[in-house]
JSON list of C-alpha atoms in Angstrom, two decimals:
[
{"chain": "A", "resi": 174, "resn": "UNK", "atom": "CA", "xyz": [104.32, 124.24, 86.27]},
{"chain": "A", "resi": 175, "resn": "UNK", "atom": "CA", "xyz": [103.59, 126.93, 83.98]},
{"chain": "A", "resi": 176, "resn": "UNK", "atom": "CA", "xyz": [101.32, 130.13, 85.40]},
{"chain": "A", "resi": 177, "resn": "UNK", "atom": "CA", "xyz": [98.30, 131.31, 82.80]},
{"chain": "A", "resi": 178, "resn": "UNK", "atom": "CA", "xyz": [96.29, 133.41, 84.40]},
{"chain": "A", "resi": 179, "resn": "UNK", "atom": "CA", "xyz": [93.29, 135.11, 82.96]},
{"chain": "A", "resi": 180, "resn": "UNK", "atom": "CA", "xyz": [91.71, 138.34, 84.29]},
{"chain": "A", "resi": 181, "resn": "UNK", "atom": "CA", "xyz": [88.44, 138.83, 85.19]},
{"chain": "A", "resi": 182, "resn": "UNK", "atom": "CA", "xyz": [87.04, 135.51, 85.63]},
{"chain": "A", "resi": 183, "resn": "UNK", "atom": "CA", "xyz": [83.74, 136.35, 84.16]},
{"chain": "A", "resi": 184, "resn": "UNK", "atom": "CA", "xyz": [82.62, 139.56, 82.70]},
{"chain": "A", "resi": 185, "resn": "UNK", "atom": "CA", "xyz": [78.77, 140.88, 82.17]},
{"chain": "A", "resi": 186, "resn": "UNK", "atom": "CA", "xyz": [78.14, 143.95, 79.56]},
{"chain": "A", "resi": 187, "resn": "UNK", "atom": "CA", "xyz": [75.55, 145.33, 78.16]},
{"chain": "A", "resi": 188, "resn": "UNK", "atom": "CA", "xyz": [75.20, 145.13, 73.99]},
{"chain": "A", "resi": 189, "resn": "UNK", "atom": "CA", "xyz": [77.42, 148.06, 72.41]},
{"chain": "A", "resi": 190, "resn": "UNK", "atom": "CA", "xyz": [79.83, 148.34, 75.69]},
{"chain": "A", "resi": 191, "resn": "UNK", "atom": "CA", "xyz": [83.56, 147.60, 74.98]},
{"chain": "A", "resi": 192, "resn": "UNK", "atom": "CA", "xyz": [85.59, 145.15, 76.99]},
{"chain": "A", "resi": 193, "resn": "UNK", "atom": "CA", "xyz": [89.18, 143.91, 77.08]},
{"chain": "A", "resi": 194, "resn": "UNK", "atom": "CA", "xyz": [90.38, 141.13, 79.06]},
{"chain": "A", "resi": 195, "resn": "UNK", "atom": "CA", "xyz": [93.95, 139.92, 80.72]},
{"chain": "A", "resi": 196, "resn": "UNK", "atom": "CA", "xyz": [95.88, 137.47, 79.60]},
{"chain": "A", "resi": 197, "resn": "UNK", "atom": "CA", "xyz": [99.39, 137.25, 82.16]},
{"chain": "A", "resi": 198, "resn": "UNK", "atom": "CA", "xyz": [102.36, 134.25, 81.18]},
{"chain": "A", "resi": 199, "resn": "UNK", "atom": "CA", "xyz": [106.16, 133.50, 81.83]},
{"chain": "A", "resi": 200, "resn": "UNK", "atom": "CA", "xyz": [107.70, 136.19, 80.22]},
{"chain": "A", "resi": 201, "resn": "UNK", "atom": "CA", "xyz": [111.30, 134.15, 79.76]},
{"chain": "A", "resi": 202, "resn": "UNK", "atom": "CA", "xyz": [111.32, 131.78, 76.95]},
{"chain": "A", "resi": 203, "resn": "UNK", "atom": "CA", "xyz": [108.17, 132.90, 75.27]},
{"chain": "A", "resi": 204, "resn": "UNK", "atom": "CA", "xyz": [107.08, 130.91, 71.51]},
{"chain": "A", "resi": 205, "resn": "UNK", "atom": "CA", "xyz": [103.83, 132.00, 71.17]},
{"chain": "A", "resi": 206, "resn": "UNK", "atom": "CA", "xyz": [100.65, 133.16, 72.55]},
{"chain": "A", "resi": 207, "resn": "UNK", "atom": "CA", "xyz": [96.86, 131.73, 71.53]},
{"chain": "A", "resi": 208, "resn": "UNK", "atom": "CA", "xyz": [93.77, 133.23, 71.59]},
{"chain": "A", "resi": 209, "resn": "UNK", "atom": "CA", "xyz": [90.41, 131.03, 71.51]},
{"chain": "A", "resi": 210, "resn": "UNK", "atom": "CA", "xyz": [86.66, 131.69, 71.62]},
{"chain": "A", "resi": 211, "resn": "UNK", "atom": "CA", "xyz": [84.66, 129.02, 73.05]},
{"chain": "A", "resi": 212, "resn": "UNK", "atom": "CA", "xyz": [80.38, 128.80, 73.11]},
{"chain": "A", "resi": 213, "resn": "UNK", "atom": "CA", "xyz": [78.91, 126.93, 75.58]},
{"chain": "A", "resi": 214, "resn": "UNK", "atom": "CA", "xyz": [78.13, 123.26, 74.28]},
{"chain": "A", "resi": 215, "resn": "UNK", "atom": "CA", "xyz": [80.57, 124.00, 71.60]},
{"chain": "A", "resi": 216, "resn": "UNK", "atom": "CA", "xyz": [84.35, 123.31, 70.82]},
{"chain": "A", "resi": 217, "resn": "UNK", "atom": "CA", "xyz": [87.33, 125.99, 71.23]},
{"chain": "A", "resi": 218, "resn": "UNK", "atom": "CA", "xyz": [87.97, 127.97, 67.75]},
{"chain": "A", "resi": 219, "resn": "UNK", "atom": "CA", "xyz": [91.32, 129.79, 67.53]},
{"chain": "A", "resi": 220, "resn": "UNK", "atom": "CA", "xyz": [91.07, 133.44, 67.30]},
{"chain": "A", "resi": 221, "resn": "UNK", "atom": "CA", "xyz": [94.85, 134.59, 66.94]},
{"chain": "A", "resi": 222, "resn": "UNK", "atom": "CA", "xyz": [97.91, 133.73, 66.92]},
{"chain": "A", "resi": 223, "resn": "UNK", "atom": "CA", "xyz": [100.81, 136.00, 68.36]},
{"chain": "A", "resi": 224, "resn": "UNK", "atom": "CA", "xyz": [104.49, 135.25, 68.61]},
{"chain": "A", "resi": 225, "resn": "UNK", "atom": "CA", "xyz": [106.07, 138.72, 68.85]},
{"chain": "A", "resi": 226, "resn": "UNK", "atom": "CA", "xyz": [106.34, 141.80, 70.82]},
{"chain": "A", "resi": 227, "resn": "UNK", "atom": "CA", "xyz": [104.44, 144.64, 69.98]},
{"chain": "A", "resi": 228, "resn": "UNK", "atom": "CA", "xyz": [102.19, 142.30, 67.76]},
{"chain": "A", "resi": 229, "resn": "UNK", "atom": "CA", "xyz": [98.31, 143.60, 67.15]},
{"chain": "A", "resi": 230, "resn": "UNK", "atom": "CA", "xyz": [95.60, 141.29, 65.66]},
{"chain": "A", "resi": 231, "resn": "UNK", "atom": "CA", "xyz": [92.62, 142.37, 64.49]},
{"chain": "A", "resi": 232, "resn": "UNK", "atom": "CA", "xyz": [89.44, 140.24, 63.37]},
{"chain": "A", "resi": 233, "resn": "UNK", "atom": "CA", "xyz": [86.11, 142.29, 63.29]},
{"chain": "A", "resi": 234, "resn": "UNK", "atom": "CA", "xyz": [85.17, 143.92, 65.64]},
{"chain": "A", "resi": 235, "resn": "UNK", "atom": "CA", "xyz": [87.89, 141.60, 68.28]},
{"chain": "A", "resi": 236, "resn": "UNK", "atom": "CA", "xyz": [91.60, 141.99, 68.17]},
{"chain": "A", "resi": 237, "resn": "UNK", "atom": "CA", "xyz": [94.63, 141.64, 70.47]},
{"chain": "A", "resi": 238, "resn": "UNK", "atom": "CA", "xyz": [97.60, 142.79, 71.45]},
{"chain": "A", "resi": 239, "resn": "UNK", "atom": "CA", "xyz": [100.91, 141.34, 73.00]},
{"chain": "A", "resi": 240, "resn": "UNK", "atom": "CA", "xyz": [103.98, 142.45, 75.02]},
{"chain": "A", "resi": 241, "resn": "UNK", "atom": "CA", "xyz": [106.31, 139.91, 75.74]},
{"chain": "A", "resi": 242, "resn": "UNK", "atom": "CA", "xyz": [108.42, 141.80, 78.07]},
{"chain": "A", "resi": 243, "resn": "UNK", "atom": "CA", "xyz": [106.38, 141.67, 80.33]},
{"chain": "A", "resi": 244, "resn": "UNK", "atom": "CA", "xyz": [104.22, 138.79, 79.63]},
{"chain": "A", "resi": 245, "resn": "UNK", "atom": "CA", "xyz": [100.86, 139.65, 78.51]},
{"chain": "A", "resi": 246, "resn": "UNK", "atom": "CA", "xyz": [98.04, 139.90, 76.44]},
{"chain": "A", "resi": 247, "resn": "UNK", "atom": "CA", "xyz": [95.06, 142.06, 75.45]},
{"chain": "A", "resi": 248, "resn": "UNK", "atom": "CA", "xyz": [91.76, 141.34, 74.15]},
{"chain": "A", "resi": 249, "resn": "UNK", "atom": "CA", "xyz": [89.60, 143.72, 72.85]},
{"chain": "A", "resi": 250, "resn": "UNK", "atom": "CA", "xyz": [85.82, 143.86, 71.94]},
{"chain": "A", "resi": 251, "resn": "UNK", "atom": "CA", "xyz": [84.38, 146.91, 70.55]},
{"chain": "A", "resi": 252, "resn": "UNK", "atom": "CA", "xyz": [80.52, 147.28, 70.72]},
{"chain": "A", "resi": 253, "resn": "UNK", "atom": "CA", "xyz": [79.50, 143.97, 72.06]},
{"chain": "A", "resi": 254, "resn": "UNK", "atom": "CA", "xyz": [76.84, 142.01, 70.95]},
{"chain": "A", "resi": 255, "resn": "UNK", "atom": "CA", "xyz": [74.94, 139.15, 72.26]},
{"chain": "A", "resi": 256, "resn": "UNK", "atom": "CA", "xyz": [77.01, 136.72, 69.96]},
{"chain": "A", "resi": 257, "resn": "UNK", "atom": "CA", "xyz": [79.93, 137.80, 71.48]},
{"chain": "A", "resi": 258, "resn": "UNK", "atom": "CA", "xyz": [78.87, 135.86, 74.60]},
{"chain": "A", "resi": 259, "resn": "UNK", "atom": "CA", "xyz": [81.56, 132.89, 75.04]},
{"chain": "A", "resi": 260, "resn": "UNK", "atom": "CA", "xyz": [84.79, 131.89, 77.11]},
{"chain": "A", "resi": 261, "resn": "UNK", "atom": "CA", "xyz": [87.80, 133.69, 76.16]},
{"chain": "A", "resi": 262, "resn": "UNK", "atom": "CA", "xyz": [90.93, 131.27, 76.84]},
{"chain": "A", "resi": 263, "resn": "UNK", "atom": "CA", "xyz": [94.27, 132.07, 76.05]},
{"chain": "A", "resi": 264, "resn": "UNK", "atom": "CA", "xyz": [97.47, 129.39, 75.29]},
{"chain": "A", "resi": 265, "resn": "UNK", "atom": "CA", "xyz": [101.09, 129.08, 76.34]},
{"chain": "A", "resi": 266, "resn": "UNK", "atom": "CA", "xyz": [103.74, 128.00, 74.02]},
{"chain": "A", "resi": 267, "resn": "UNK", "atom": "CA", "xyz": [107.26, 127.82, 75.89]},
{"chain": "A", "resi": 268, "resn": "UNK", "atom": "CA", "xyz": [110.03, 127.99, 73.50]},
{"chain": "A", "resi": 269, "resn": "UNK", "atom": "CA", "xyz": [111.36, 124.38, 73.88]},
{"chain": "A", "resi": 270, "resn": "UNK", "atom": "CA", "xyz": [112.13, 121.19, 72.12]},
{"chain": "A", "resi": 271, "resn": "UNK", "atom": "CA", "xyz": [108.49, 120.42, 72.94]},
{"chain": "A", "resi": 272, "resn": "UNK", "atom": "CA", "xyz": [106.76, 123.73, 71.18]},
{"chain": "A", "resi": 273, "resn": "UNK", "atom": "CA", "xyz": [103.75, 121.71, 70.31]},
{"chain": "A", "resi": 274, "resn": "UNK", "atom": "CA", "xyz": [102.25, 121.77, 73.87]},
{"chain": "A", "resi": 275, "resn": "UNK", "atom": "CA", "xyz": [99.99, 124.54, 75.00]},
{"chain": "A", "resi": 276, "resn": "UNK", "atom": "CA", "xyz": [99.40, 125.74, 78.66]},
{"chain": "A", "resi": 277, "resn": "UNK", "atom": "CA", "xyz": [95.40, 126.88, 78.97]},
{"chain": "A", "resi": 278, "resn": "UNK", "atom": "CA", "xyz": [94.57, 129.73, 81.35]},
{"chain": "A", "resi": 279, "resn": "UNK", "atom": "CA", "xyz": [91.21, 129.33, 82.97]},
{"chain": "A", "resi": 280, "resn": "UNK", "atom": "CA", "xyz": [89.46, 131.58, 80.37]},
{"chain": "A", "resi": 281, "resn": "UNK", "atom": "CA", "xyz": [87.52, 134.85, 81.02]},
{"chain": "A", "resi": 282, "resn": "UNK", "atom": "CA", "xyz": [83.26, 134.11, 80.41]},
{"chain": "A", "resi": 283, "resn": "UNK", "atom": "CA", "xyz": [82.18, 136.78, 78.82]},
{"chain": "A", "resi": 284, "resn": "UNK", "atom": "CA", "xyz": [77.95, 137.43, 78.93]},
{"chain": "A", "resi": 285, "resn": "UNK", "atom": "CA", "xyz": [76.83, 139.96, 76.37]},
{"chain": "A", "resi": 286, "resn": "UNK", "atom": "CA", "xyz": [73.03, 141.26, 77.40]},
{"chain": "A", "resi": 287, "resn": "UNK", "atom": "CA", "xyz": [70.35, 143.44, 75.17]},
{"chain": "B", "resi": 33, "resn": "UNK", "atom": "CA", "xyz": [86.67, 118.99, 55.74]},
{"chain": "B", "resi": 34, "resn": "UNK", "atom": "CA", "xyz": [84.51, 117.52, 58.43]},
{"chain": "B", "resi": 35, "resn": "UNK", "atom": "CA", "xyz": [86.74, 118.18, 61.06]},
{"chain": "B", "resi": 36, "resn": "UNK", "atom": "CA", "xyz": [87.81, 116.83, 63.76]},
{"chain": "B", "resi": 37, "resn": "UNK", "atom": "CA", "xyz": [85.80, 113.78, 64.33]},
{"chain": "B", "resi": 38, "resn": "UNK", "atom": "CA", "xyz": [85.10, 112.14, 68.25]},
{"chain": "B", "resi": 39, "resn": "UNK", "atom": "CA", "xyz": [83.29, 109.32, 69.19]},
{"chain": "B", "resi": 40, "resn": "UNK", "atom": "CA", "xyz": [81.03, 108.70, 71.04]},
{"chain": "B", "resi": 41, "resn": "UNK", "atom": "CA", "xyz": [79.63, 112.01, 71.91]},
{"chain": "B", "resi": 42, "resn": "UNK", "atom": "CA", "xyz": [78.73, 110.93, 75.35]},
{"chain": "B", "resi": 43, "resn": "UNK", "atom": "CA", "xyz": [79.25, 107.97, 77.28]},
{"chain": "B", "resi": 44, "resn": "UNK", "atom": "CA", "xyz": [77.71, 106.78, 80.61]},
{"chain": "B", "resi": 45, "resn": "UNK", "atom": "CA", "xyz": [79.81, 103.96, 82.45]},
{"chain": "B", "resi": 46, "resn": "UNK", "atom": "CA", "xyz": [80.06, 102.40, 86.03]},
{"chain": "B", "resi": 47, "resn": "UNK", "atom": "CA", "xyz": [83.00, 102.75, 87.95]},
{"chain": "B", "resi": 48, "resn": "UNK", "atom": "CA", "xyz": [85.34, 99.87, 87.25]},
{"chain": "B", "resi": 49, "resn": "UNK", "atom": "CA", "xyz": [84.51, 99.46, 82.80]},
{"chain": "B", "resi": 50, "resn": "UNK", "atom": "CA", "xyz": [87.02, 100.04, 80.66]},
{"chain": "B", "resi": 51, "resn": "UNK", "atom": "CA", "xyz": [86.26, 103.15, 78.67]},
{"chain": "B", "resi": 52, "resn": "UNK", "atom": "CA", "xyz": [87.42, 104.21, 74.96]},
{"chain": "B", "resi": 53, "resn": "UNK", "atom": "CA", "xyz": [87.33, 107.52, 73.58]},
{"chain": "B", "resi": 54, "resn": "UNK", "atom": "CA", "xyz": [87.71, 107.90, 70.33]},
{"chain": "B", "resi": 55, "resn": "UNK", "atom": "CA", "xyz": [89.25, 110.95, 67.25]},
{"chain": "B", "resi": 56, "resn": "UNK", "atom": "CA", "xyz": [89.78, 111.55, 63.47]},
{"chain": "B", "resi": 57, "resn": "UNK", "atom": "CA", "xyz": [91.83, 114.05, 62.94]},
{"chain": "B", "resi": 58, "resn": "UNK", "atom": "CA", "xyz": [91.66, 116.64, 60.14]},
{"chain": "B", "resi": 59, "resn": "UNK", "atom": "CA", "xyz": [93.41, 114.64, 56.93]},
{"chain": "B", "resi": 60, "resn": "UNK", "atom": "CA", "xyz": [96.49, 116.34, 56.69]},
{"chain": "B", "resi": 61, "resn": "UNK", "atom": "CA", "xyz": [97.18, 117.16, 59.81]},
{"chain": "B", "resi": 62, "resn": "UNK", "atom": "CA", "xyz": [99.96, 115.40, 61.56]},
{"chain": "B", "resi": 63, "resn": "UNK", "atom": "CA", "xyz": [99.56, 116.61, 65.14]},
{"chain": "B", "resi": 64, "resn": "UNK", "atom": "CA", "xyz": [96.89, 114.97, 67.18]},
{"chain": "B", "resi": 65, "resn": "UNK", "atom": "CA", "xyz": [96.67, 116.18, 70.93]},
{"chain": "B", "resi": 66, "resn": "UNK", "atom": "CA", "xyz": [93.85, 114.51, 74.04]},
{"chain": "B", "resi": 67, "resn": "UNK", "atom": "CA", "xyz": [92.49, 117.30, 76.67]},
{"chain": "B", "resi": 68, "resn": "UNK", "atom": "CA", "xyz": [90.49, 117.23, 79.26]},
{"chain": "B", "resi": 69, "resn": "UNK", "atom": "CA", "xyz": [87.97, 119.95, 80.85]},
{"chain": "B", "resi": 70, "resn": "UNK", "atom": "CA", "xyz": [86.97, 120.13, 84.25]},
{"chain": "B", "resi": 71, "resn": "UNK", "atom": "CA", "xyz": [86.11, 123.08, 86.47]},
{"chain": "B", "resi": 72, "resn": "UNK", "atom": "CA", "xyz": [88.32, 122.70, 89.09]},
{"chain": "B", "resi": 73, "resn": "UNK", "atom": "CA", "xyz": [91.42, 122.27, 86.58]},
{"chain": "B", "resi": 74, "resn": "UNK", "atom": "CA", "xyz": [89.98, 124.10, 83.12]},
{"chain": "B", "resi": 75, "resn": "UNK", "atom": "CA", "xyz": [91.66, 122.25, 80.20]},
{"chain": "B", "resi": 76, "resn": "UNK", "atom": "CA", "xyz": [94.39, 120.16, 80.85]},
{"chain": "B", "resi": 77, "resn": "UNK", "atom": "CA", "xyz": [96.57, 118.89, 78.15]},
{"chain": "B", "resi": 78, "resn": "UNK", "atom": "CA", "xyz": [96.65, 114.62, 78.34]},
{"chain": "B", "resi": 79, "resn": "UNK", "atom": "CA", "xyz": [99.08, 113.52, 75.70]},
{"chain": "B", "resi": 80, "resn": "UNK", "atom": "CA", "xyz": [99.58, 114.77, 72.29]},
{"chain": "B", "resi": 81, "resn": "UNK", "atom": "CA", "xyz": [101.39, 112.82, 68.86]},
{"chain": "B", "resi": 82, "resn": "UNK", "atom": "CA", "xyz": [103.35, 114.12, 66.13]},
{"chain": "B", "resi": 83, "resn": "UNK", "atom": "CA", "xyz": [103.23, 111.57, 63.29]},
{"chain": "B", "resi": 84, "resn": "UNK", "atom": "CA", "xyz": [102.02, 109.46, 65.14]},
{"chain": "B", "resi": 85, "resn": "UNK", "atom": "CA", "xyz": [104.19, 108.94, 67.53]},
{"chain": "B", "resi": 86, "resn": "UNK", "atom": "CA", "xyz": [103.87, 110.18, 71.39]},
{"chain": "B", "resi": 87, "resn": "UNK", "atom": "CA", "xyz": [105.48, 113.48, 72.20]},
{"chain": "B", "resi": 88, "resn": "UNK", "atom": "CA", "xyz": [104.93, 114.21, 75.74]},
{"chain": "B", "resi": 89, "resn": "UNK", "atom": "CA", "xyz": [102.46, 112.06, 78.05]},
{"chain": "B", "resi": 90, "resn": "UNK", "atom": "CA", "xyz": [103.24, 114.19, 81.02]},
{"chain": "B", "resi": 91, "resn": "UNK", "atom": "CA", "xyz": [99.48, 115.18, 81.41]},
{"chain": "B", "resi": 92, "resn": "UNK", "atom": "CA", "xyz": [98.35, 111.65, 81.58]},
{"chain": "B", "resi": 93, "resn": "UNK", "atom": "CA", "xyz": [96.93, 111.68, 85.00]},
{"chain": "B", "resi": 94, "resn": "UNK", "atom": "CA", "xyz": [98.07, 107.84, 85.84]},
{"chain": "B", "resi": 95, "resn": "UNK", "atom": "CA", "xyz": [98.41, 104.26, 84.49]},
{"chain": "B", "resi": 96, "resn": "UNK", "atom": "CA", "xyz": [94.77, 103.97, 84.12]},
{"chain": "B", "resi": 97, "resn": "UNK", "atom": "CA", "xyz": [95.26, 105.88, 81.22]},
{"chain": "B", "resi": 98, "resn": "UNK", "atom": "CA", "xyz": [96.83, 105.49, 77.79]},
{"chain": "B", "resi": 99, "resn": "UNK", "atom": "CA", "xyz": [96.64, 106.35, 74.26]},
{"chain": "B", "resi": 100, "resn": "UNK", "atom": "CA", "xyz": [97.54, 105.10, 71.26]},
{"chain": "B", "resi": 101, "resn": "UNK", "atom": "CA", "xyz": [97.52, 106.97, 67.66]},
{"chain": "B", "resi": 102, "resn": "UNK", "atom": "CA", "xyz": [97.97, 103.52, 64.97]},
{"chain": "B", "resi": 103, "resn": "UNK", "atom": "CA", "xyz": [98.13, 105.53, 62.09]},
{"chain": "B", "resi": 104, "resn": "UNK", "atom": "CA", "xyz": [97.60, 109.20, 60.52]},
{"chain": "B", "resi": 105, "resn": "UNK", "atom": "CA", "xyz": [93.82, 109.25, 61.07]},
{"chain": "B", "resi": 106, "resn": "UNK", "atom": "CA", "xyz": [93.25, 107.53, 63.79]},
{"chain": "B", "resi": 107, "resn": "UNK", "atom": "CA", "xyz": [93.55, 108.00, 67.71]},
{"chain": "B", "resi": 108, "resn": "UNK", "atom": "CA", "xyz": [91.96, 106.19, 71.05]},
{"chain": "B", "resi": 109, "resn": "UNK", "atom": "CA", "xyz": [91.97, 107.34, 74.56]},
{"chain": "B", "resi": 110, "resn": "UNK", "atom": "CA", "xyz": [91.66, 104.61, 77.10]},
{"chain": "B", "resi": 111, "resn": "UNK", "atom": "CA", "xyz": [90.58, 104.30, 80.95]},
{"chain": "B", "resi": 112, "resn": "UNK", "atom": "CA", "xyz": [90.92, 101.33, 82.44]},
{"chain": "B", "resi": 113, "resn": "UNK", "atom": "CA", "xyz": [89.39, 100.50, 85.40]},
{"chain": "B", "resi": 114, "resn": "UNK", "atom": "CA", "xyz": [87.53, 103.80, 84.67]},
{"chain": "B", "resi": 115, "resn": "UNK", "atom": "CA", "xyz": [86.69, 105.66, 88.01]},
{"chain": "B", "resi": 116, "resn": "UNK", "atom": "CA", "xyz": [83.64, 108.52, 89.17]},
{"chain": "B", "resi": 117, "resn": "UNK", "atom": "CA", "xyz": [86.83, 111.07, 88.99]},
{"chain": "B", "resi": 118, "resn": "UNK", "atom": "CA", "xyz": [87.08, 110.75, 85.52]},
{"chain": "B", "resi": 119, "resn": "UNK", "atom": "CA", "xyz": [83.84, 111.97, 84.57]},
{"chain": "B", "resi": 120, "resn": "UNK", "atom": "CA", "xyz": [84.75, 115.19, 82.51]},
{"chain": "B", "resi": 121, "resn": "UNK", "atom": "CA", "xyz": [84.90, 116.21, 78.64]},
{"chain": "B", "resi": 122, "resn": "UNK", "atom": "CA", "xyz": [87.39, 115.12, 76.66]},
{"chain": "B", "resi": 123, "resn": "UNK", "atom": "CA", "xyz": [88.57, 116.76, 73.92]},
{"chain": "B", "resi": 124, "resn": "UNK", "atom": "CA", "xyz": [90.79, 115.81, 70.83]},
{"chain": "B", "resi": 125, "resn": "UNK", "atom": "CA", "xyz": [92.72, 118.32, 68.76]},
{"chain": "B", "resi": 126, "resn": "UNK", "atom": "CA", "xyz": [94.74, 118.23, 65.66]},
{"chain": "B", "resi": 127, "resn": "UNK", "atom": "CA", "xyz": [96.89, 120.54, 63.67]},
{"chain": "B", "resi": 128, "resn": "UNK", "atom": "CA", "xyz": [99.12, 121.24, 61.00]},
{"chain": "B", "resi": 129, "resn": "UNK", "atom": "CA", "xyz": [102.52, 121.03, 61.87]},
{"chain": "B", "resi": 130, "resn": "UNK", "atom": "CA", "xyz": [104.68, 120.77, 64.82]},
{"chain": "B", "resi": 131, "resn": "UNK", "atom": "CA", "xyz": [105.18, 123.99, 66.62]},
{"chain": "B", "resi": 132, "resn": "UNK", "atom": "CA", "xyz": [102.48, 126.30, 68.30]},
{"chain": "B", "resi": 133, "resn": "UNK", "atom": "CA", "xyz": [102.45, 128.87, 65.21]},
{"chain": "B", "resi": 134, "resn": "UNK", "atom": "CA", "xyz": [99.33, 126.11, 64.18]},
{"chain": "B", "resi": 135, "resn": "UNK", "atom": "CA", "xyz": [96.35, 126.85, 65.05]},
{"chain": "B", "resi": 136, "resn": "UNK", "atom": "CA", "xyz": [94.83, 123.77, 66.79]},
{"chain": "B", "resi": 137, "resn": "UNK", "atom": "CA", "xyz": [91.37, 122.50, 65.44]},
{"chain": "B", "resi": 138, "resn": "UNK", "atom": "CA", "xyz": [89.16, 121.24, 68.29]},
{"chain": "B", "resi": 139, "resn": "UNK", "atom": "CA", "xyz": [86.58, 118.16, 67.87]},
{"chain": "B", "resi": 140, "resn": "UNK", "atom": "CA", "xyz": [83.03, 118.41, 69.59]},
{"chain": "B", "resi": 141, "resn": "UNK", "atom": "CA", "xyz": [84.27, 116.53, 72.78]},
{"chain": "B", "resi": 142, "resn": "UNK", "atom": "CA", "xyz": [83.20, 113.33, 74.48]},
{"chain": "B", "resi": 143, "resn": "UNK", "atom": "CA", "xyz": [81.47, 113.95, 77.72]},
{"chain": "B", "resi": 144, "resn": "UNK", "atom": "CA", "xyz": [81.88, 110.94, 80.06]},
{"chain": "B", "resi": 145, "resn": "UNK", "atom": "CA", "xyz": [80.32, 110.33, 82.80]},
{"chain": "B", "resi": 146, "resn": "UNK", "atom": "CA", "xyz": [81.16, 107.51, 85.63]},
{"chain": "B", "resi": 147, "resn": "UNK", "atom": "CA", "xyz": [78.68, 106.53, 88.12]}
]
């Protein structure tokens, strides 16, 4: 059984504070790592993708970085807003015949206050 | 596109009825792939298809449970007897290609409930 694990659980910040998450996975046999924002009542929306070390993504005001050495991930938000409030999940994809299949962590809920 | 399609959007059953879930996947997209969310176990991977044809049913949590994908743009989920453990949301995915490079599209979910 594969071993996602997201770090904090939940998160509350005030609009305009900056956050970053954890995101810790097998570091042998590593294919690639997702990122996904999901709203409450809504459906998961990929973010990034990342498949090597010492990779940096950047959307907006979000972005993420990746060391596969050591098996994990950041995610950054700069100046949070409210709309920023979601679940933060990040993906698995061991590098076998079956690359398709995605482990989940259990996701980091972020609330973003005024 | 309209995305990934899943019917119904909720369904409210008695323990013991056969359930069907039901996803469209993006046209064009020839991986199709069943979760489930709870909060005790997050989201679980069920089954997933490439062209059609089942991959890796490892997630399947027992016989009650199968899936079939008859063609490119069309997929069922079924639970039969259907049981109060089952309630969750289910969730269908689909993306490009095989390999986890693709970004997988989500559906809306199916939240099922079992009384």
């Amino acid at each position: 059984i594969l071993n996602v694990e997201q770090s904090p659980q939940s998160l509350h910040v005030q609009e305009g504070d900056s956050t970053n998450f954890t995101c810790s996975f097998p570091s042998s046999n590593f294919y690639a790592l997702h990122w996904y924002r999901w709203e409450t009542a809504k459906s998961p929306k990929a973010l990034f993708v990342m498949t090597l070390n010492g990779d940096e993504k950047k959307k907006g005001r979000i972005s993420a970085t990746l060391n596969t050495k050591e098996g994990y991930s950041y995610l950054y938000i700069k100046g949070s807003q409210p709309e920023d409030s979601a679940t933060y999940l990040c993906a698995f994809a061991l590098n076998t015949g079956t690359a398709s299949k995605l482990t989940f962590g259990t996701g980091t809920r972020l609330q973003v206050t005024l | 596109d309209a995305g990934v399609i899943q019917s119904p959007r909720h369904e409210v059953t008695e323990m013991g009825q056969e359930v069907t879930l039901r996803c469209k996947p993006i046209s064009g997209h020839n991986s199709l792939f069943w979760y489930r969310q709870t909060m005790m176990r997050g989201l679980e991977l069920l089954i997933y298809f490439n062209n059609n044809v089942p991959i890796d049913d490892s997630g399947m949590p027992e016989d009650r449970f199968s899936a079939k994908m008859p063609n490119a743009s069309f997929s069922t989920l079924k639970i039969q007897p259907s049981e109060p453990r089952d309630s969750a949301v289910y969730f269908c995915a689909s993306s490009y290609r095989q390999g986890s490079y693709n970004e997988q599209f989500f559906g809306p979910g199916t939240r099922l409930t079992v009384l």
